[in-house]
Amino acid sequence: MSSLAAREAYKDELTKLAADNANIICLEADLGGKEHPFQQSYPDRFFNLGIAELASVDIAAGLSKAGFVPFFSTFASFAALRAAEGVKLALGYMGENIKIVAAYGGVSGGWFGTTHHCLEDIAVIQTFQNIRIACPHGEAETRRVVQEAAASNEPYYIRLSRNDKFDSLARDEAGSCRELLFEGAVRSEAKLCLVSIGEQATEICSRIFQENERVNHAHLCYVDRDSLKRYKAELQAAAGTFLV
């Protein structure tokens, strides 16, 4: 079991990256906790903007224009739906170097009620252009996605769950999370390939893969349109050994 949930891994990794990149700014919508590691390490680069998601995206756009790399974290439902116009304009149309980290994806914060459920966010963000969409699984993959986002000039939407802890699937040290990842060796005799994204779905598919030798398991981290097109070609190339 991993030591940190993805949401906590994001905070820790961003704090580490900020040590070598003075342009990284951390923006929170009042859900970062009382002892946010970034705030403790870099209080002058941490801003709790409260429950004002649309305004926060606009502020992030201004920071990006000034050469900073803003990471803005809030609930997925509020990032993708309440602030949809700002995301469409600032990230999609303008292509600003903004990284949105959307926790509580799906029903991972279910006890908050349906206002905080978010089943539509990926579909909504996919309709906008230019935005990389990542759904990492586990601590290691979350850290790698945050690293890739910080190093990229592209707008990012990173979807996380809440407090569940998972071990990421093994990935080559030199590999990128943008690459299609097959769990274990591809079984040429298998006639079915399970394709998973996100944390819970990947856990389910991984368990089926481990218990059934007649299936393969392919994990996707990035699910924006460009990435899905690339994955489709890779899966089709592998279809000579199994059916997808």
JSON list of C-alpha atoms in Angstrom, two decimals:
[
{"chain": "A", "resi": 1, "resn": "MET", "atom": "CA", "xyz": [0.00, 0.00, 0.00]},
{"chain": "A", "resi": 2, "resn": "SER", "atom": "CA", "xyz": [1.31, 3.43, -0.89]},
{"chain": "A", "resi": 3, "resn": "SER", "atom": "CA", "xyz": [2.13, 5.82, 1.91]},
{"chain": "A", "resi": 4, "resn": "LEU", "atom": "CA", "xyz": [0.18, 8.73, 0.39]},
{"chain": "A", "resi": 5, "resn": "ALA", "atom": "CA", "xyz": [-3.13, 9.13, -1.38]},
{"chain": "A", "resi": 6, "resn": "ALA", "atom": "CA", "xyz": [-2.91, 10.83, -4.76]},
{"chain": "A", "resi": 7, "resn": "ARG", "atom": "CA", "xyz": [-4.27, 14.11, -3.40]},
{"chain": "A", "resi": 8, "resn": "GLU", "atom": "CA", "xyz": [-1.54, 14.24, -0.76]},
{"chain": "A", "resi": 9, "resn": "ALA", "atom": "CA", "xyz": [1.10, 13.06, -3.22]},
{"chain": "A", "resi": 10, "resn": "TYR", "atom": "CA", "xyz": [0.23, 16.03, -5.44]},
{"chain": "A", "resi": 11, "resn": "LYS", "atom": "CA", "xyz": [0.79, 18.51, -2.61]},
{"chain": "A", "resi": 12, "resn": "ASP", "atom": "CA", "xyz": [4.09, 16.91, -1.62]},
{"chain": "A", "resi": 13, "resn": "GLU", "atom": "CA", "xyz": [5.43, 16.63, -5.17]},
{"chain": "A", "resi": 14, "resn": "LEU", "atom": "CA", "xyz": [4.48, 20.20, -6.08]},
{"chain": "A", "resi": 15, "resn": "THR", "atom": "CA", "xyz": [6.29, 21.44, -2.97]},
{"chain": "A", "resi": 16, "resn": "LYS", "atom": "CA", "xyz": [9.42, 19.54, -4.00]},
{"chain": "A", "resi": 17, "resn": "LEU", "atom": "CA", "xyz": [9.28, 20.88, -7.55]},
{"chain": "A", "resi": 18, "resn": "ALA", "atom": "CA", "xyz": [8.88, 24.43, -6.29]},
{"chain": "A", "resi": 19, "resn": "ALA", "atom": "CA", "xyz": [12.32, 24.25, -4.70]},
{"chain": "A", "resi": 20, "resn": "ASP", "atom": "CA", "xyz": [13.91, 24.30, -8.16]},
{"chain": "A", "resi": 21, "resn": "ASN", "atom": "CA", "xyz": [11.26, 26.36, -9.97]},
{"chain": "A", "resi": 22, "resn": "ALA", "atom": "CA", "xyz": [10.51, 29.73, -8.42]},
{"chain": "A", "resi": 23, "resn": "ASN", "atom": "CA", "xyz": [7.73, 30.33, -10.95]},
{"chain": "A", "resi": 24, "resn": "ILE", "atom": "CA", "xyz": [5.46, 27.62, -9.55]},
{"chain": "A", "resi": 25, "resn": "ILE", "atom": "CA", "xyz": [2.46, 29.10, -7.74]},
{"chain": "A", "resi": 26, "resn": "CYS", "atom": "CA", "xyz": [-0.01, 27.05, -5.66]},
{"chain": "A", "resi": 27, "resn": "LEU", "atom": "CA", "xyz": [-3.66, 28.20, -5.66]},
{"chain": "A", "resi": 28, "resn": "GLU", "atom": "CA", "xyz": [-6.29, 26.49, -3.49]},
{"chain": "A", "resi": 29, "resn": "ALA", "atom": "CA", "xyz": [-10.08, 26.82, -3.24]},
{"chain": "A", "resi": 30, "resn": "ASP", "atom": "CA", "xyz": [-10.17, 26.45, 0.53]},
{"chain": "A", "resi": 31, "resn": "LEU", "atom": "CA", "xyz": [-9.70, 22.66, 0.62]},
{"chain": "A", "resi": 32, "resn": "GLY", "atom": "CA", "xyz": [-5.95, 22.32, 1.05]},
{"chain": "A", "resi": 33, "resn": "GLY", "atom": "CA", "xyz": [-6.01, 21.66, 4.79]},
{"chain": "A", "resi": 34, "resn": "LYS", "atom": "CA", "xyz": [-4.49, 23.54, 7.72]},
{"chain": "A", "resi": 35, "resn": "GLU", "atom": "CA", "xyz": [-0.96, 22.25, 7.19]},
{"chain": "A", "resi": 36, "resn": "HIS", "atom": "CA", "xyz": [-0.53, 22.39, 3.44]},
{"chain": "A", "resi": 37, "resn": "PRO", "atom": "CA", "xyz": [3.15, 21.56, 2.78]},
{"chain": "A", "resi": 38, "resn": "PHE", "atom": "CA", "xyz": [3.44, 24.15, 0.00]},
{"chain": "A", "resi": 39, "resn": "GLN", "atom": "CA", "xyz": [2.08, 26.90, 2.23]},
{"chain": "A", "resi": 40, "resn": "GLN", "atom": "CA", "xyz": [4.49, 25.94, 5.00]},
{"chain": "A", "resi": 41, "resn": "SER", "atom": "CA", "xyz": [7.49, 25.94, 2.65]},
{"chain": "A", "resi": 42, "resn": "TYR", "atom": "CA", "xyz": [6.60, 28.84, 0.34]},
{"chain": "A", "resi": 43, "resn": "PRO", "atom": "CA", "xyz": [3.95, 31.04, 1.99]},
{"chain": "A", "resi": 44, "resn": "ASP", "atom": "CA", "xyz": [4.59, 33.88, -0.47]},
{"chain": "A", "resi": 45, "resn": "ARG", "atom": "CA", "xyz": [3.66, 31.60, -3.39]},
{"chain": "A", "resi": 46, "resn": "PHE", "atom": "CA", "xyz": [0.56, 30.04, -1.83]},
{"chain": "A", "resi": 47, "resn": "PHE", "atom": "CA", "xyz": [-2.89, 31.60, -2.15]},
{"chain": "A", "resi": 48, "resn": "ASN", "atom": "CA", "xyz": [-6.14, 30.31, -0.70]},
{"chain": "A", "resi": 49, "resn": "LEU", "atom": "CA", "xyz": [-8.68, 31.96, -2.99]},
{"chain": "A", "resi": 50, "resn": "GLY", "atom": "CA", "xyz": [-11.73, 30.55, -1.28]},
{"chain": "A", "resi": 51, "resn": "ILE", "atom": "CA", "xyz": [-14.87, 29.25, -2.95]},
{"chain": "A", "resi": 52, "resn": "ALA", "atom": "CA", "xyz": [-14.44, 31.31, -6.13]},
{"chain": "A", "resi": 53, "resn": "GLU", "atom": "CA", "xyz": [-13.47, 28.84, -8.84]},
{"chain": "A", "resi": 54, "resn": "LEU", "atom": "CA", "xyz": [-14.24, 30.94, -11.92]},
{"chain": "A", "resi": 55, "resn": "ALA", "atom": "CA", "xyz": [-12.35, 33.92, -10.50]},
{"chain": "A", "resi": 56, "resn": "SER", "atom": "CA", "xyz": [-9.50, 31.59, -9.54]},
{"chain": "A", "resi": 57, "resn": "VAL", "atom": "CA", "xyz": [-9.10, 30.39, -13.13]},
{"chain": "A", "resi": 58, "resn": "ASP", "atom": "CA", "xyz": [-8.99, 34.04, -14.26]},
{"chain": "A", "resi": 59, "resn": "ILE", "atom": "CA", "xyz": [-6.35, 34.81, -11.63]},
{"chain": "A", "resi": 60, "resn": "ALA", "atom": "CA", "xyz": [-4.37, 31.78, -12.79]},
{"chain": "A", "resi": 61, "resn": "ALA", "atom": "CA", "xyz": [-4.58, 33.10, -16.36]},
{"chain": "A", "resi": 62, "resn": "GLY", "atom": "CA", "xyz": [-3.09, 36.42, -15.25]},
{"chain": "A", "resi": 63, "resn": "LEU", "atom": "CA", "xyz": [-0.29, 34.65, -13.40]},
{"chain": "A", "resi": 64, "resn": "SER", "atom": "CA", "xyz": [0.44, 32.56, -16.47]},
{"chain": "A", "resi": 65, "resn": "LYS", "atom": "CA", "xyz": [0.60, 35.69, -18.62]},
{"chain": "A", "resi": 66, "resn": "ALA", "atom": "CA", "xyz": [3.18, 37.05, -16.17]},
{"chain": "A", "resi": 67, "resn": "GLY", "atom": "CA", "xyz": [5.37, 33.97, -16.64]},
{"chain": "A", "resi": 68, "resn": "PHE", "atom": "CA", "xyz": [4.35, 31.96, -13.60]},
{"chain": "A", "resi": 69, "resn": "VAL", "atom": "CA", "xyz": [3.19, 28.32, -13.58]},
{"chain": "A", "resi": 70, "resn": "PRO", "atom": "CA", "xyz": [-0.01, 28.27, -11.51]},
{"chain": "A", "resi": 71, "resn": "PHE", "atom": "CA", "xyz": [-1.41, 25.01, -10.12]},
{"chain": "A", "resi": 72, "resn": "PHE", "atom": "CA", "xyz": [-5.02, 25.46, -9.01]},
{"chain": "A", "resi": 73, "resn": "SER", "atom": "CA", "xyz": [-6.75, 22.77, -6.95]},
{"chain": "A", "resi": 74, "resn": "THR", "atom": "CA", "xyz": [-10.46, 22.41, -6.21]},
{"chain": "A", "resi": 75, "resn": "PHE", "atom": "CA", "xyz": [-13.27, 19.87, -6.38]},
{"chain": "A", "resi": 76, "resn": "ALA", "atom": "CA", "xyz": [-13.65, 18.31, -9.83]},
{"chain": "A", "resi": 77, "resn": "SER", "atom": "CA", "xyz": [-17.32, 19.29, -9.98]},
{"chain": "A", "resi": 78, "resn": "PHE", "atom": "CA", "xyz": [-16.49, 22.95, -9.44]},
{"chain": "A", "resi": 79, "resn": "ALA", "atom": "CA", "xyz": [-13.41, 23.02, -11.68]},
{"chain": "A", "resi": 80, "resn": "ALA", "atom": "CA", "xyz": [-15.07, 21.43, -14.72]},
{"chain": "A", "resi": 81, "resn": "LEU", "atom": "CA", "xyz": [-18.64, 22.68, -14.33]},
{"chain": "A", "resi": 82, "resn": "ARG", "atom": "CA", "xyz": [-18.84, 25.84, -12.23]},
{"chain": "A", "resi": 83, "resn": "ALA", "atom": "CA", "xyz": [-15.69, 27.27, -13.84]},
{"chain": "A", "resi": 84, "resn": "ALA", "atom": "CA", "xyz": [-16.26, 25.74, -17.28]},
{"chain": "A", "resi": 85, "resn": "GLU", "atom": "CA", "xyz": [-16.32, 29.04, -19.18]},
{"chain": "A", "resi": 86, "resn": "GLY", "atom": "CA", "xyz": [-13.05, 30.18, -17.64]},
{"chain": "A", "resi": 87, "resn": "VAL", "atom": "CA", "xyz": [-11.43, 26.82, -18.38]},
{"chain": "A", "resi": 88, "resn": "LYS", "atom": "CA", "xyz": [-12.67, 26.93, -21.97]},
{"chain": "A", "resi": 89, "resn": "LEU", "atom": "CA", "xyz": [-11.34, 30.44, -22.55]},
{"chain": "A", "resi": 90, "resn": "ALA", "atom": "CA", "xyz": [-8.11, 30.54, -20.51]},
{"chain": "A", "resi": 91, "resn": "LEU", "atom": "CA", "xyz": [-6.91, 26.97, -21.06]},
{"chain": "A", "resi": 92, "resn": "GLY", "atom": "CA", "xyz": [-8.71, 25.91, -24.23]},
{"chain": "A", "resi": 93, "resn": "TYR", "atom": "CA", "xyz": [-8.72, 29.03, -26.40]},
{"chain": "A", "resi": 94, "resn": "MET", "atom": "CA", "xyz": [-5.82, 31.02, -24.96]},
{"chain": "A", "resi": 95, "resn": "GLY", "atom": "CA", "xyz": [-3.68, 27.97, -24.16]},
{"chain": "A", "resi": 96, "resn": "GLU", "atom": "CA", "xyz": [-2.42, 29.48, -20.91]},
{"chain": "A", "resi": 97, "resn": "ASN", "atom": "CA", "xyz": [0.09, 27.44, -18.91]},
{"chain": "A", "resi": 98, "resn": "ILE", "atom": "CA", "xyz": [-2.40, 26.60, -16.14]},
{"chain": "A", "resi": 99, "resn": "LYS", "atom": "CA", "xyz": [-2.57, 23.29, -14.29]},
{"chain": "A", "resi": 100, "resn": "ILE", "atom": "CA", "xyz": [-5.94, 22.42, -12.73]},
{"chain": "A", "resi": 101, "resn": "VAL", "atom": "CA", "xyz": [-5.79, 19.65, -10.15]},
{"chain": "A", "resi": 102, "resn": "ALA", "atom": "CA", "xyz": [-9.33, 18.38, -9.64]},
{"chain": "A", "resi": 103, "resn": "ALA", "atom": "CA", "xyz": [-9.79, 16.19, -6.58]},
{"chain": "A", "resi": 104, "resn": "TYR", "atom": "CA", "xyz": [-12.92, 14.30, -5.54]},
{"chain": "A", "resi": 105, "resn": "GLY", "atom": "CA", "xyz": [-13.47, 12.94, -9.04]},
{"chain": "A", "resi": 106, "resn": "GLY", "atom": "CA", "xyz": [-16.44, 10.64, -9.58]},
{"chain": "A", "resi": 107, "resn": "VAL", "atom": "CA", "xyz": [-18.19, 9.87, -6.29]},
{"chain": "A", "resi": 108, "resn": "SER", "atom": "CA", "xyz": [-15.02, 9.65, -4.18]},
{"chain": "A", "resi": 109, "resn": "GLY", "atom": "CA", "xyz": [-16.41, 12.38, -1.91]},
{"chain": "A", "resi": 110, "resn": "GLY", "atom": "CA", "xyz": [-19.83, 10.77, -1.83]},
{"chain": "A", "resi": 111, "resn": "TRP", "atom": "CA", "xyz": [-20.80, 11.75, 1.71]},
{"chain": "A", "resi": 112, "resn": "PHE", "atom": "CA", "xyz": [-20.78, 15.42, 0.63]},
{"chain": "A", "resi": 113, "resn": "GLY", "atom": "CA", "xyz": [-23.85, 14.73, -1.49]},
{"chain": "A", "resi": 114, "resn": "THR", "atom": "CA", "xyz": [-24.67, 14.96, -5.17]},
{"chain": "A", "resi": 115, "resn": "THR", "atom": "CA", "xyz": [-23.51, 18.59, -5.46]},
{"chain": "A", "resi": 116, "resn": "HIS", "atom": "CA", "xyz": [-19.95, 17.30, -4.99]},
{"chain": "A", "resi": 117, "resn": "HIS", "atom": "CA", "xyz": [-20.21, 14.24, -7.24]},
{"chain": "A", "resi": 118, "resn": "CYS", "atom": "CA", "xyz": [-18.55, 14.64, -10.63]},
{"chain": "A", "resi": 119, "resn": "LEU", "atom": "CA", "xyz": [-19.20, 12.10, -13.37]},
{"chain": "A", "resi": 120, "resn": "GLU", "atom": "CA", "xyz": [-19.21, 14.58, -16.26]},
{"chain": "A", "resi": 121, "resn": "ASP", "atom": "CA", "xyz": [-15.89, 16.41, -15.92]},
{"chain": "A", "resi": 122, "resn": "ILE", "atom": "CA", "xyz": [-13.80, 14.34, -18.34]},
{"chain": "A", "resi": 123, "resn": "ALA", "atom": "CA", "xyz": [-16.46, 14.58, -21.03]},
{"chain": "A", "resi": 124, "resn": "VAL", "atom": "CA", "xyz": [-16.74, 18.35, -20.52]},
{"chain": "A", "resi": 125, "resn": "ILE", "atom": "CA", "xyz": [-12.99, 19.04, -20.59]},
{"chain": "A", "resi": 126, "resn": "GLN", "atom": "CA", "xyz": [-12.55, 16.78, -23.65]},
{"chain": "A", "resi": 127, "resn": "THR", "atom": "CA", "xyz": [-14.77, 19.17, -25.64]},
{"chain": "A", "resi": 128, "resn": "PHE", "atom": "CA", "xyz": [-12.24, 21.97, -25.14]},
{"chain": "A", "resi": 129, "resn": "GLN", "atom": "CA", "xyz": [-9.10, 22.14, -27.24]},
{"chain": "A", "resi": 130, "resn": "ASN", "atom": "CA", "xyz": [-5.45, 22.16, -26.17]},
{"chain": "A", "resi": 131, "resn": "ILE", "atom": "CA", "xyz": [-5.94, 20.71, -22.66]},
{"chain": "A", "resi": 132, "resn": "ARG", "atom": "CA", "xyz": [-4.06, 17.63, -21.52]},
{"chain": "A", "resi": 133, "resn": "ILE", "atom": "CA", "xyz": [-6.27, 15.46, -19.31]},
{"chain": "A", "resi": 134, "resn": "ALA", "atom": "CA", "xyz": [-4.63, 13.04, -16.90]},
{"chain": "A", "resi": 135, "resn": "CYS", "atom": "CA", "xyz": [-6.25, 10.51, -14.54]},
{"chain": "A", "resi": 136, "resn": "PRO", "atom": "CA", "xyz": [-3.32, 9.03, -12.63]},
{"chain": "A", "resi": 137, "resn": "HIS", "atom": "CA", "xyz": [-3.54, 5.85, -10.59]},
{"chain": "A", "resi": 138, "resn": "GLY", "atom": "CA", "xyz": [-1.71, 5.74, -7.29]},
{"chain": "A", "resi": 139, "resn": "GLU", "atom": "CA", "xyz": [1.03, 7.79, -5.70]},
{"chain": "A", "resi": 140, "resn": "ALA", "atom": "CA", "xyz": [3.91, 7.13, -8.12]},
{"chain": "A", "resi": 141, "resn": "GLU", "atom": "CA", "xyz": [1.89, 7.89, -11.25]},
{"chain": "A", "resi": 142, "resn": "THR", "atom": "CA", "xyz": [0.41, 11.01, -9.68]},
{"chain": "A", "resi": 143, "resn": "ARG", "atom": "CA", "xyz": [3.89, 12.29, -8.86]},
{"chain": "A", "resi": 144, "resn": "ARG", "atom": "CA", "xyz": [5.04, 11.64, -12.40]},
{"chain": "A", "resi": 145, "resn": "VAL", "atom": "CA", "xyz": [2.05, 13.45, -13.90]},
{"chain": "A", "resi": 146, "resn": "VAL", "atom": "CA", "xyz": [2.69, 16.47, -11.68]},
{"chain": "A", "resi": 147, "resn": "GLN", "atom": "CA", "xyz": [6.33, 16.44, -12.82]},
{"chain": "A", "resi": 148, "resn": "GLU", "atom": "CA", "xyz": [5.28, 16.25, -16.47]},
{"chain": "A", "resi": 149, "resn": "ALA", "atom": "CA", "xyz": [2.74, 19.04, -16.00]},
{"chain": "A", "resi": 150, "resn": "ALA", "atom": "CA", "xyz": [5.28, 21.33, -14.35]},
{"chain": "A", "resi": 151, "resn": "ALA", "atom": "CA", "xyz": [7.79, 20.73, -17.15]},
{"chain": "A", "resi": 152, "resn": "SER", "atom": "CA", "xyz": [5.23, 21.31, -19.92]},
{"chain": "A", "resi": 153, "resn": "ASN", "atom": "CA", "xyz": [3.87, 24.59, -21.29]},
{"chain": "A", "resi": 154, "resn": "GLU", "atom": "CA", "xyz": [0.52, 22.94, -22.01]},
{"chain": "A", "resi": 155, "resn": "PRO", "atom": "CA", "xyz": [-2.66, 23.49, -20.00]},
{"chain": "A", "resi": 156, "resn": "TYR", "atom": "CA", "xyz": [-3.44, 20.49, -17.78]},
{"chain": "A", "resi": 157, "resn": "TYR", "atom": "CA", "xyz": [-6.50, 19.01, -16.09]},
{"chain": "A", "resi": 158, "resn": "ILE", "atom": "CA", "xyz": [-5.41, 16.39, -13.54]},
{"chain": "A", "resi": 159, "resn": "ARG", "atom": "CA", "xyz": [-8.27, 14.36, -12.06]},
{"chain": "A", "resi": 160, "resn": "LEU", "atom": "CA", "xyz": [-7.75, 12.80, -8.63]},
{"chain": "A", "resi": 161, "resn": "SER", "atom": "CA", "xyz": [-9.86, 10.93, -6.10]},
{"chain": "A", "resi": 162, "resn": "ARG", "atom": "CA", "xyz": [-9.85, 11.73, -2.39]},
{"chain": "A", "resi": 163, "resn": "ASN", "atom": "CA", "xyz": [-8.08, 9.66, 0.28]},
{"chain": "A", "resi": 164, "resn": "ASP", "atom": "CA", "xyz": [-7.77, 6.15, -1.18]},
{"chain": "A", "resi": 165, "resn": "LYS", "atom": "CA", "xyz": [-4.20, 4.82, -1.36]},
{"chain": "A", "resi": 166, "resn": "PHE", "atom": "CA", "xyz": [-3.05, 2.64, -4.25]},
{"chain": "A", "resi": 167, "resn": "ASP", "atom": "CA", "xyz": [0.22, 1.30, -5.61]},
{"chain": "A", "resi": 168, "resn": "SER", "atom": "CA", "xyz": [0.74, 2.50, -9.17]},
{"chain": "A", "resi": 169, "resn": "LEU", "atom": "CA", "xyz": [1.30, -0.09, -11.88]},
{"chain": "A", "resi": 170, "resn": "ALA", "atom": "CA", "xyz": [4.96, -0.65, -12.71]},
{"chain": "A", "resi": 171, "resn": "ARG", "atom": "CA", "xyz": [6.20, 1.71, -15.41]},
{"chain": "A", "resi": 172, "resn": "ASP", "atom": "CA", "xyz": [9.64, 1.92, -16.99]},
{"chain": "A", "resi": 173, "resn": "GLU", "atom": "CA", "xyz": [11.73, 4.55, -15.22]},
{"chain": "A", "resi": 174, "resn": "ALA", "atom": "CA", "xyz": [12.40, 6.37, -18.49]},
{"chain": "A", "resi": 175, "resn": "GLY", "atom": "CA", "xyz": [8.78, 6.17, -19.61]},
{"chain": "A", "resi": 176, "resn": "SER", "atom": "CA", "xyz": [6.17, 8.90, -19.66]},
{"chain": "A", "resi": 177, "resn": "CYS", "atom": "CA", "xyz": [2.64, 8.62, -18.32]},
{"chain": "A", "resi": 178, "resn": "ARG", "atom": "CA", "xyz": [1.50, 9.57, -21.82]},
{"chain": "A", "resi": 179, "resn": "GLU", "atom": "CA", "xyz": [2.45, 6.07, -22.92]},
{"chain": "A", "resi": 180, "resn": "LEU", "atom": "CA", "xyz": [-0.03, 3.21, -22.98]},
{"chain": "A", "resi": 181, "resn": "LEU", "atom": "CA", "xyz": [0.86, 0.85, -20.13]},
{"chain": "A", "resi": 182, "resn": "PHE", "atom": "CA", "xyz": [0.20, -2.89, -20.30]},
{"chain": "A", "resi": 183, "resn": "GLU", "atom": "CA", "xyz": [0.19, -4.57, -16.92]},
{"chain": "A", "resi": 184, "resn": "GLY", "atom": "CA", "xyz": [2.79, -7.33, -16.92]},
{"chain": "A", "resi": 185, "resn": "ALA", "atom": "CA", "xyz": [3.78, -9.12, -20.11]},
{"chain": "A", "resi": 186, "resn": "VAL", "atom": "CA", "xyz": [1.17, -9.11, -22.89]},
{"chain": "A", "resi": 187, "resn": "ARG", "atom": "CA", "xyz": [-0.46, -12.53, -23.06]},
{"chain": "A", "resi": 188, "resn": "SER", "atom": "CA", "xyz": [-0.59, -13.59, -26.68]},
{"chain": "A", "resi": 189, "resn": "GLU", "atom": "CA", "xyz": [-3.22, -16.24, -25.95]},
{"chain": "A", "resi": 190, "resn": "ALA", "atom": "CA", "xyz": [-5.65, -13.76, -24.39]},
{"chain": "A", "resi": 191, "resn": "LYS", "atom": "CA", "xyz": [-8.73, -12.83, -26.40]},
{"chain": "A", "resi": 192, "resn": "LEU", "atom": "CA", "xyz": [-9.85, -9.87, -24.32]},
{"chain": "A", "resi": 193, "resn": "CYS", "atom": "CA", "xyz": [-8.12, -6.67, -23.21]},
{"chain": "A", "resi": 194, "resn": "LEU", "atom": "CA", "xyz": [-9.49, -4.60, -20.35]},
{"chain": "A", "resi": 195, "resn": "VAL", "atom": "CA", "xyz": [-8.77, -0.86, -20.69]},
{"chain": "A", "resi": 196, "resn": "SER", "atom": "CA", "xyz": [-8.83, 1.24, -17.53]},
{"chain": "A", "resi": 197, "resn": "ILE", "atom": "CA", "xyz": [-8.46, 4.85, -16.44]},
{"chain": "A", "resi": 198, "resn": "GLY", "atom": "CA", "xyz": [-8.53, 6.35, -12.97]},
{"chain": "A", "resi": 199, "resn": "GLU", "atom": "CA", "xyz": [-7.89, 4.73, -9.64]},
{"chain": "A", "resi": 200, "resn": "GLN", "atom": "CA", "xyz": [-10.87, 2.54, -8.80]},
{"chain": "A", "resi": 201, "resn": "ALA", "atom": "CA", "xyz": [-11.38, 1.25, -12.35]},
{"chain": "A", "resi": 202, "resn": "THR", "atom": "CA", "xyz": [-7.70, 0.41, -12.68]},
{"chain": "A", "resi": 203, "resn": "GLU", "atom": "CA", "xyz": [-7.76, -1.48, -9.37]},
{"chain": "A", "resi": 204, "resn": "ILE", "atom": "CA", "xyz": [-10.74, -3.55, -10.56]},
{"chain": "A", "resi": 205, "resn": "CYS", "atom": "CA", "xyz": [-9.17, -4.34, -13.94]},
{"chain": "A", "resi": 206, "resn": "SER", "atom": "CA", "xyz": [-5.85, -5.20, -12.32]},
{"chain": "A", "resi": 207, "resn": "ARG", "atom": "CA", "xyz": [-7.51, -7.69, -9.99]},
{"chain": "A", "resi": 208, "resn": "ILE", "atom": "CA", "xyz": [-9.33, -9.33, -12.90]},
{"chain": "A", "resi": 209, "resn": "PHE", "atom": "CA", "xyz": [-6.06, -9.51, -14.82]},
{"chain": "A", "resi": 210, "resn": "GLN", "atom": "CA", "xyz": [-4.28, -11.14, -11.91]},
{"chain": "A", "resi": 211, "resn": "GLU", "atom": "CA", "xyz": [-7.03, -13.71, -11.40]},
{"chain": "A", "resi": 212, "resn": "ASN", "atom": "CA", "xyz": [-7.79, -14.53, -15.06]},
{"chain": "A", "resi": 213, "resn": "GLU", "atom": "CA", "xyz": [-5.04, -15.63, -17.45]},
{"chain": "A", "resi": 214, "resn": "ARG", "atom": "CA", "xyz": [-7.32, -15.14, -20.46]},
{"chain": "A", "resi": 215, "resn": "VAL", "atom": "CA", "xyz": [-7.27, -11.33, -20.33]},
{"chain": "A", "resi": 216, "resn": "ASN", "atom": "CA", "xyz": [-4.82, -8.49, -20.79]},
{"chain": "A", "resi": 217, "resn": "HIS", "atom": "CA", "xyz": [-4.97, -5.14, -19.04]},
{"chain": "A", "resi": 218, "resn": "ALA", "atom": "CA", "xyz": [-4.04, -1.80, -20.64]},
{"chain": "A", "resi": 219, "resn": "HIS", "atom": "CA", "xyz": [-3.98, 1.27, -18.39]},
{"chain": "A", "resi": 220, "resn": "LEU", "atom": "CA", "xyz": [-4.44, 4.81, -19.75]},
{"chain": "A", "resi": 221, "resn": "CYS", "atom": "CA", "xyz": [-3.32, 7.81, -17.75]},
{"chain": "A", "resi": 222, "resn": "TYR", "atom": "CA", "xyz": [-3.90, 10.61, -20.29]},
{"chain": "A", "resi": 223, "resn": "VAL", "atom": "CA", "xyz": [-7.39, 10.73, -21.79]},
{"chain": "A", "resi": 224, "resn": "ASP", "atom": "CA", "xyz": [-7.46, 13.90, -23.88]},
{"chain": "A", "resi": 225, "resn": "ARG", "atom": "CA", "xyz": [-8.41, 13.45, -27.53]},
{"chain": "A", "resi": 226, "resn": "ASP", "atom": "CA", "xyz": [-4.85, 13.46, -28.90]},
{"chain": "A", "resi": 227, "resn": "SER", "atom": "CA", "xyz": [-3.75, 10.84, -26.38]},
{"chain": "A", "resi": 228, "resn": "LEU", "atom": "CA", "xyz": [-6.76, 8.62, -27.06]},
{"chain": "A", "resi": 229, "resn": "LYS", "atom": "CA", "xyz": [-6.03, 8.70, -30.79]},
{"chain": "A", "resi": 230, "resn": "ARG", "atom": "CA", "xyz": [-2.49, 7.56, -30.10]},
{"chain": "A", "resi": 231, "resn": "TYR", "atom": "CA", "xyz": [-3.63, 4.83, -27.73]},
{"chain": "A", "resi": 232, "resn": "LYS", "atom": "CA", "xyz": [-6.14, 3.60, -30.31]},
{"chain": "A", "resi": 233, "resn": "ALA", "atom": "CA", "xyz": [-3.36, 3.09, -32.84]},
{"chain": "A", "resi": 234, "resn": "GLU", "atom": "CA", "xyz": [-1.24, 1.26, -30.27]},
{"chain": "A", "resi": 235, "resn": "LEU", "atom": "CA", "xyz": [-4.12, -1.01, -29.27]},
{"chain": "A", "resi": 236, "resn": "GLN", "atom": "CA", "xyz": [-4.94, -1.75, -32.89]},
{"chain": "A", "resi": 237, "resn": "ALA", "atom": "CA", "xyz": [-1.31, -2.67, -33.50]},
{"chain": "A", "resi": 238, "resn": "ALA", "atom": "CA", "xyz": [-1.54, -5.14, -30.62]},
{"chain": "A", "resi": 239, "resn": "ALA", "atom": "CA", "xyz": [-4.83, -6.57, -31.83]},
{"chain": "A", "resi": 240, "resn": "GLY", "atom": "CA", "xyz": [-3.03, -9.30, -33.72]},
{"chain": "A", "resi": 241, "resn": "THR", "atom": "CA", "xyz": [-2.65, -11.17, -30.45]},
{"chain": "A", "resi": 242, "resn": "PHE", "atom": "CA", "xyz": [-5.97, -10.36, -28.79]},
{"chain": "A", "resi": 243, "resn": "LEU", "atom": "CA", "xyz": [-9.31, -8.76, -29.42]},
{"chain": "A", "resi": 244, "resn": "VAL", "atom": "CA", "xyz": [-10.01, -5.30, -27.94]}
]
